[in-house]
Tab-separated table of C-alpha atoms in Angstrom:
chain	number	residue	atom	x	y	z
A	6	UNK	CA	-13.903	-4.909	0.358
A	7	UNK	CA	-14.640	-7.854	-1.495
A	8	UNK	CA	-13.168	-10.949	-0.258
A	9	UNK	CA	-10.235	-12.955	-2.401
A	10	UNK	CA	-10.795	-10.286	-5.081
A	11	UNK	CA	-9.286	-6.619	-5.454
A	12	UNK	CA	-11.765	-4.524	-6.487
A	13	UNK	CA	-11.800	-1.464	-7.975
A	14	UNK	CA	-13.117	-0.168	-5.116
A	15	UNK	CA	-10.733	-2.042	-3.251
A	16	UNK	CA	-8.229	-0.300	-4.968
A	17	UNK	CA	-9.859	3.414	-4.951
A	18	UNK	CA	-9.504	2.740	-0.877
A	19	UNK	CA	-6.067	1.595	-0.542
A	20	UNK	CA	-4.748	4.916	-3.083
A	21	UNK	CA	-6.435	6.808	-0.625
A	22	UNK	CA	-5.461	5.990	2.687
A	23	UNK	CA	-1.638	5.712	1.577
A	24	UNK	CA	-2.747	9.398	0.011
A	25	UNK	CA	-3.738	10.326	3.548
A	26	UNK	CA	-0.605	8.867	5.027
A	27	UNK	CA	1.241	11.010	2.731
A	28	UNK	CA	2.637	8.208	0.677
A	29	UNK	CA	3.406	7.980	-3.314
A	30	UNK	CA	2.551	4.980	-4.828
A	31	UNK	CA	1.426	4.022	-8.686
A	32	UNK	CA	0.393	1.066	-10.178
A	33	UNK	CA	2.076	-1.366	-11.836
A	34	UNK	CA	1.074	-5.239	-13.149
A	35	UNK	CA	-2.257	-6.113	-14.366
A	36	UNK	CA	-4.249	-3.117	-12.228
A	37	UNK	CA	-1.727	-0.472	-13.690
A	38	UNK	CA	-2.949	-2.046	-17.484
A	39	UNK	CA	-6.695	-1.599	-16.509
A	40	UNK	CA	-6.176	2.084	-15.697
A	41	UNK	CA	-4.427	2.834	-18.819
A	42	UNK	CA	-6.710	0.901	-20.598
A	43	UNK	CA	-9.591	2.201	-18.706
A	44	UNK	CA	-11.465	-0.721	-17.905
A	45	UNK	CA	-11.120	-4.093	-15.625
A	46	UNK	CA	-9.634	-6.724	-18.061
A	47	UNK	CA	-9.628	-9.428	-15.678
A	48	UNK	CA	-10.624	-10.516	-12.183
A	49	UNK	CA	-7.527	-10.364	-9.468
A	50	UNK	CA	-6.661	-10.608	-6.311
A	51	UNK	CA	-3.722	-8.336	-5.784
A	52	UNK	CA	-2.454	-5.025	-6.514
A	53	UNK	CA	1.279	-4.203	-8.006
A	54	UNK	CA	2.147	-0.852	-6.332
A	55	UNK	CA	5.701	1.738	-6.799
A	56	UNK	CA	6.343	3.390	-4.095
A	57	UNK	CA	9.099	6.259	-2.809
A	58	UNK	CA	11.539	4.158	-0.624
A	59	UNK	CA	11.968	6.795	1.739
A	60	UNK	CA	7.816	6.525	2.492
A	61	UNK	CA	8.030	3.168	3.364
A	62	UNK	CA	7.089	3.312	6.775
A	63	UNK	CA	4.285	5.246	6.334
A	64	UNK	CA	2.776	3.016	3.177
A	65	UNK	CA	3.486	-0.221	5.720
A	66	UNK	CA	1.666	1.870	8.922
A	67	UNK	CA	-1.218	3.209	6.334
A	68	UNK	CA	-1.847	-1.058	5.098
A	69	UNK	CA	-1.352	-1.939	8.340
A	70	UNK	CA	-4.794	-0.009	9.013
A	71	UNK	CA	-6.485	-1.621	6.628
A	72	UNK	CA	-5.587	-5.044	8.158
A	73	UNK	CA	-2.610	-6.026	5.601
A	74	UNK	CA	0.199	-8.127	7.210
A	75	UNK	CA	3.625	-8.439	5.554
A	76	UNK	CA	3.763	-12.028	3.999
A	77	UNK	CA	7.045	-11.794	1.726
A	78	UNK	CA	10.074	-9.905	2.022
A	79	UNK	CA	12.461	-10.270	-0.637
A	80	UNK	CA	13.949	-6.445	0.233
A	81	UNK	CA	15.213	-4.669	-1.415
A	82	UNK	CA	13.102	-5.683	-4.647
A	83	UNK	CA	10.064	-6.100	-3.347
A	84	UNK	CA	7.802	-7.206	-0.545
A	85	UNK	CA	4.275	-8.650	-0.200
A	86	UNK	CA	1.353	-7.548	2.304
A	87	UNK	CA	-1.948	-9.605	2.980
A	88	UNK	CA	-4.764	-9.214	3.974
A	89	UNK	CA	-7.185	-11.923	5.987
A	90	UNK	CA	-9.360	-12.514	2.565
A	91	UNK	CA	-6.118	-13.299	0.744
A	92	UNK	CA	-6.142	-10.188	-1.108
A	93	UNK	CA	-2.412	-9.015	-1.587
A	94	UNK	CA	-0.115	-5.844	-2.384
A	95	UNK	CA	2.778	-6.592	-3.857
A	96	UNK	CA	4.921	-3.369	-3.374
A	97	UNK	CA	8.419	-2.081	-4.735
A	98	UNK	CA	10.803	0.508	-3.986
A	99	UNK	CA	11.959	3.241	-5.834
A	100	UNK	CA	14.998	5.503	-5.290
A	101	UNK	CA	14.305	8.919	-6.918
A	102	UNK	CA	17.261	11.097	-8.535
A	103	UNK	CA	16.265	15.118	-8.322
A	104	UNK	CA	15.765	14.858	-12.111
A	105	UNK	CA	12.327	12.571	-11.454
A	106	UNK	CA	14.150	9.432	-12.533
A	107	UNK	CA	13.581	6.439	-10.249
A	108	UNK	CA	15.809	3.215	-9.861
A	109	UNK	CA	14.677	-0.251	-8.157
A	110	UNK	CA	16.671	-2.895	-7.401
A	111	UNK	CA	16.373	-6.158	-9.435
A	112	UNK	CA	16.637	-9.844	-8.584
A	113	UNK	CA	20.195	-8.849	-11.097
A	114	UNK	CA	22.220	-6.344	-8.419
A	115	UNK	CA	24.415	-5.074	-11.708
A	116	UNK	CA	20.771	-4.227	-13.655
A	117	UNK	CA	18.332	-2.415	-11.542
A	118	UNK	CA	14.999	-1.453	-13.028
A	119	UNK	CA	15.147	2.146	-14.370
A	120	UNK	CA	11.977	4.482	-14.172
A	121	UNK	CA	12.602	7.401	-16.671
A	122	UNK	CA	10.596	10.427	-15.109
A	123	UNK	CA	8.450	10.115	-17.933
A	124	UNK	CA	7.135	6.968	-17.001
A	125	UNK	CA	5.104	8.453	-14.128
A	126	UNK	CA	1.241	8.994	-15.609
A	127	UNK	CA	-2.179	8.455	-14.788
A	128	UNK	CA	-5.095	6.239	-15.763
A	129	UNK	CA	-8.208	5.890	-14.817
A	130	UNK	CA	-10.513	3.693	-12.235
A	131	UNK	CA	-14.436	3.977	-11.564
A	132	UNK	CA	-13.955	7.376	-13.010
A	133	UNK	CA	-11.472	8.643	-10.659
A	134	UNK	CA	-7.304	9.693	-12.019
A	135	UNK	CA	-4.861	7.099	-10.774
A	136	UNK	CA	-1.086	7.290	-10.556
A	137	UNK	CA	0.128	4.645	-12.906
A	138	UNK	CA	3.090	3.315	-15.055
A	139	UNK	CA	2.479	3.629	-19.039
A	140	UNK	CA	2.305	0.116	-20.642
A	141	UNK	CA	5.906	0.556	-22.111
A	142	UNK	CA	6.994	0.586	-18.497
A	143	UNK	CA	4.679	-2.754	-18.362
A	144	UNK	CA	6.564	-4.621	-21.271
A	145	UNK	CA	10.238	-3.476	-19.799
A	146	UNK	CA	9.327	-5.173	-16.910
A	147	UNK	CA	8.414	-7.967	-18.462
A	148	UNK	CA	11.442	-8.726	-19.884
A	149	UNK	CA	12.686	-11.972	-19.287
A	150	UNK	CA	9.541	-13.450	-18.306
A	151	UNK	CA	6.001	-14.415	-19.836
A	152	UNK	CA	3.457	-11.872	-18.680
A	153	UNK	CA	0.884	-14.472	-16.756
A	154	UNK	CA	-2.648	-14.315	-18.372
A	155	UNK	CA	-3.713	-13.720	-22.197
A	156	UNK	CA	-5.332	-10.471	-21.033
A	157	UNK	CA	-2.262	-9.222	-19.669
A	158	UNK	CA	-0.451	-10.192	-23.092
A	159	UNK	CA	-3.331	-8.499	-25.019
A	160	UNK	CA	-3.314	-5.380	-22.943
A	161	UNK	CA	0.588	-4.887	-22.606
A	162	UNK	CA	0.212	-4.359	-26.664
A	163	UNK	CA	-3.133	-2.392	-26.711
A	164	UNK	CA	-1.511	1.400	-27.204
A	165	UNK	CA	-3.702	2.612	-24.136
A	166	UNK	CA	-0.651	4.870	-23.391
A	167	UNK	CA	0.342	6.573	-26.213
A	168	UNK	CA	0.666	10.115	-25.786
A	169	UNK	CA	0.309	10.997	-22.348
A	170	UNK	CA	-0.140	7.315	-20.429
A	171	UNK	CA	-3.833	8.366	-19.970
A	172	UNK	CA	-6.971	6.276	-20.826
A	173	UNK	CA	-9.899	7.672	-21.783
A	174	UNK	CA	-12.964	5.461	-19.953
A	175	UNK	CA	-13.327	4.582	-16.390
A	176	UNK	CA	-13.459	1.423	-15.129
């Protein structure tokens, strides 16, 4: 792992050892644009990740492995893990309904983030199929806020995901 910097590699490991610890995450924020889009847009240093709020031991346990340290907790909306290098994974909880849906609290108690079952797709990284949010999903989140860097702002609006959510290349 690269220091400061989450790699797609970076990235490749952490899916997998939450896969092994039997936890369901996608990604979300700048990361979750580059695997719809298919390619790295821009250097970062952390990694937006969804997550089944009823797995959340096991995706803390499975970082916790990997040498991430909880930095942030601003529960039930989110909370932050770090690593040494200053990498971070910003993670948030979802509450699924039987129909797929998914709800997550919001900084607003009275307007919680919804997650239409829909929402749930795949990108790509290096090659390999990555769970993912579509960039509609991307903007919605986005509202009431400036996304942070022009590629973010390019990317939110590139079409990557329409259709199935899926991008074509590998980055």
């Amino acid at each position: 792992m690269t220091s400061g910097l989450m790699t797609a590699d970076d990235v490749l490991t952490i899916l997998s050892l939450l896969r092994e610890g039997r936890a369901d995450v996608w990604i979300g924020g700048g990361r979750g644009i580059d695997a719809l889009v298919g390619k790295q847009t821009r250097d970062q240093g952390d990694l937006d990740l969804k997550h089944r709020q009823e797995q959340e031991a096991a995706v803390v346990t499975a970082l916790a492995a990997a040498g991430f340290a909880e930095t942030l907790d601003r529960r039930p909306v989110r909370f932050v893990v770090t690593a040494r290098d200053g990498r971070e994974i910003d993670l948030h909880p979802l509450v699924f309904a039987e129909d797929g849906s998914a709800v997550q609290p919001s900084p607003e108690p009275s307007r919680p983030f919804e997650y239409p079952s829909s929402c749930f797709v795949t990108g790509t990284i290096s090659g390999t199929t990555v769970p993912c949010l579509p960039a509609d999903q991307q903007v919605y989140f986005h509202q009431g806020y400036e996304p942070g860097p022009e590629a973010d702002r390019r990317c939110l609006g590139c079409g990557a995901c329409s259709g199935s959510g899926r991008a074509s290349e590998g980055w």
